[in-house]
Short mmCIF file of C-alpha atoms in Angstrom, two decimals:
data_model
loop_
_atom_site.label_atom_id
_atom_site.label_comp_id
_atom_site.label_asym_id
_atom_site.label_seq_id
_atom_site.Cartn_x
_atom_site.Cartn_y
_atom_site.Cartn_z
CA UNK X 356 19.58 -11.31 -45.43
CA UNK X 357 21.48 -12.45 -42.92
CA UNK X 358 22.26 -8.97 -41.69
CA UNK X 359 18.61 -7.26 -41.71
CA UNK X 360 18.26 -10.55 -39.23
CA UNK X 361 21.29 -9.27 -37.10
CA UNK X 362 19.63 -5.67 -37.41
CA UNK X 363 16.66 -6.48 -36.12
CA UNK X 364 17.54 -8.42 -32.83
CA UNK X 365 19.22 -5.17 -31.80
CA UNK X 366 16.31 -3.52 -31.87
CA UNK X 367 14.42 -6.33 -30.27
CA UNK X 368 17.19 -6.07 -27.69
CA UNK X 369 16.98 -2.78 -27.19
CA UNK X 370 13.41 -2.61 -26.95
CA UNK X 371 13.05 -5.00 -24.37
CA UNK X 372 15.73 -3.49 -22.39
CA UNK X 373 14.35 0.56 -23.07
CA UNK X 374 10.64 -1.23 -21.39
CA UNK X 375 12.12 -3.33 -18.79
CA UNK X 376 13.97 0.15 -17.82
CA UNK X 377 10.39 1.81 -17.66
CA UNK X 378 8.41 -0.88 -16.06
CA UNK X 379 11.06 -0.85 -12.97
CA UNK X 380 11.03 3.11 -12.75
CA UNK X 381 7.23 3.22 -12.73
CA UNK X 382 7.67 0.19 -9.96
CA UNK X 383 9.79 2.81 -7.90
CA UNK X 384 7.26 5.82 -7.93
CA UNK X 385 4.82 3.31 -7.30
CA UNK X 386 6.71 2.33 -3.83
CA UNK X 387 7.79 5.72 -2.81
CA UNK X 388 3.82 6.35 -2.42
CA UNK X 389 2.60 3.11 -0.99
CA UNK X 390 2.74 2.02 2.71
CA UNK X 391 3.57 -1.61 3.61
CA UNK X 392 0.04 -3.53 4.63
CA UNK X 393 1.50 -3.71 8.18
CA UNK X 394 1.87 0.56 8.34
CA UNK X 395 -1.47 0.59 7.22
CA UNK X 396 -3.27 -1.83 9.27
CA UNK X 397 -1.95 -0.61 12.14
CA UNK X 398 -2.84 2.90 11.47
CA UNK X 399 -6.81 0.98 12.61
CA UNK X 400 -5.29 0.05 16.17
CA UNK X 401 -6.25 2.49 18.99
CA UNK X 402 -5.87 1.50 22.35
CA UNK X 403 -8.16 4.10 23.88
CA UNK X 404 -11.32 5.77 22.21
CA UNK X 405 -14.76 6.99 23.40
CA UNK X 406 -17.69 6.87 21.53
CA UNK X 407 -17.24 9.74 19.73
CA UNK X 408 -13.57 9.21 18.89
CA UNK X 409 -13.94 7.36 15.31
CA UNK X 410 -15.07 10.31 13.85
CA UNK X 411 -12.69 12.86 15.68
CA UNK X 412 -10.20 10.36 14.86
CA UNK X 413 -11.14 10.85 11.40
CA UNK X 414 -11.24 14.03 10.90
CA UNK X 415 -7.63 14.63 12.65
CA UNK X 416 -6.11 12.28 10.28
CA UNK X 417 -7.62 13.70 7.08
CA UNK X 418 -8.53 10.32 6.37
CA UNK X 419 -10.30 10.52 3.32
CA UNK X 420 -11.54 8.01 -0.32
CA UNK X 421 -9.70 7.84 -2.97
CA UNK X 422 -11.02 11.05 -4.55
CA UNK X 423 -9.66 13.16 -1.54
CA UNK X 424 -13.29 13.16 -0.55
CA UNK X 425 -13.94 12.65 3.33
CA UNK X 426 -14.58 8.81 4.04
CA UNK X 427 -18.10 8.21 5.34
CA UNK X 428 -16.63 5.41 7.43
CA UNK X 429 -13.77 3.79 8.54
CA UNK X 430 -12.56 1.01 11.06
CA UNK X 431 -11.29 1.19 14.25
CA UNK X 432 -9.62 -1.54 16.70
CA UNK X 433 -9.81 -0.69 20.26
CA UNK X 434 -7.08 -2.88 21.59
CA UNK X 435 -3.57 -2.68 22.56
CA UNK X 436 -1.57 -3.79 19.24
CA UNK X 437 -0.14 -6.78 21.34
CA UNK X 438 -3.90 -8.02 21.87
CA UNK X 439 -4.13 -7.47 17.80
CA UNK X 440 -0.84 -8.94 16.99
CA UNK X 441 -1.93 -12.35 19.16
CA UNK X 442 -4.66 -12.41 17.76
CA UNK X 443 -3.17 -12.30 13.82
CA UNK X 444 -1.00 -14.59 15.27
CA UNK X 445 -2.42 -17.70 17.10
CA UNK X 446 -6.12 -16.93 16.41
CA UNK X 447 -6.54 -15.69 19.85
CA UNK X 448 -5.47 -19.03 21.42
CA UNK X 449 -3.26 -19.62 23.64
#
């Protein structure tokens, strides 16, 4: 009895450690593809666009839904990223 008990908390071990192993790998792959929410919010600041420059914008990015479709819209800042950043910062106060 005693060692079908020792038995099986090897393989308990071993499970845990064989799912751990593929939860972190996934985790990596995961990363690799991902951009940090600062890359991508800042990928929104332009400091100089005219009124038909969301669109061009667009299409000379590719930027695209997560089918690979092209987006129908998308968000721009007009602002120098130090106007942004004080604003994310303080609020806009000074």
């Amino acid at each position: 009895m005693y060692q079908n008990h020792k038995i099986t908390m090897k393989i308990s071990i071993f499970g845990i450690v064989l799912l751990r192993s593929a939860v972190m790998l996934s985790l990596d792959f995961v990363r690799e593809d991902e951009e940090s929410p600062a890359a991508k919010f800042k990928q929104h600041i332009i400091e100089v666009m005219n009124s038909n420059g969301c669109t061009n914008m667009m299409n000379d990015r590719g930027i695209t839904d997560y089918n690979g479709k092209c987006k129908l819209k998308n968000t721009f800042i007009r602002a120098p990223i130090r106007t942004v950043r004080d604003i994310c910062v303080t609020g806009g106060q000074k």
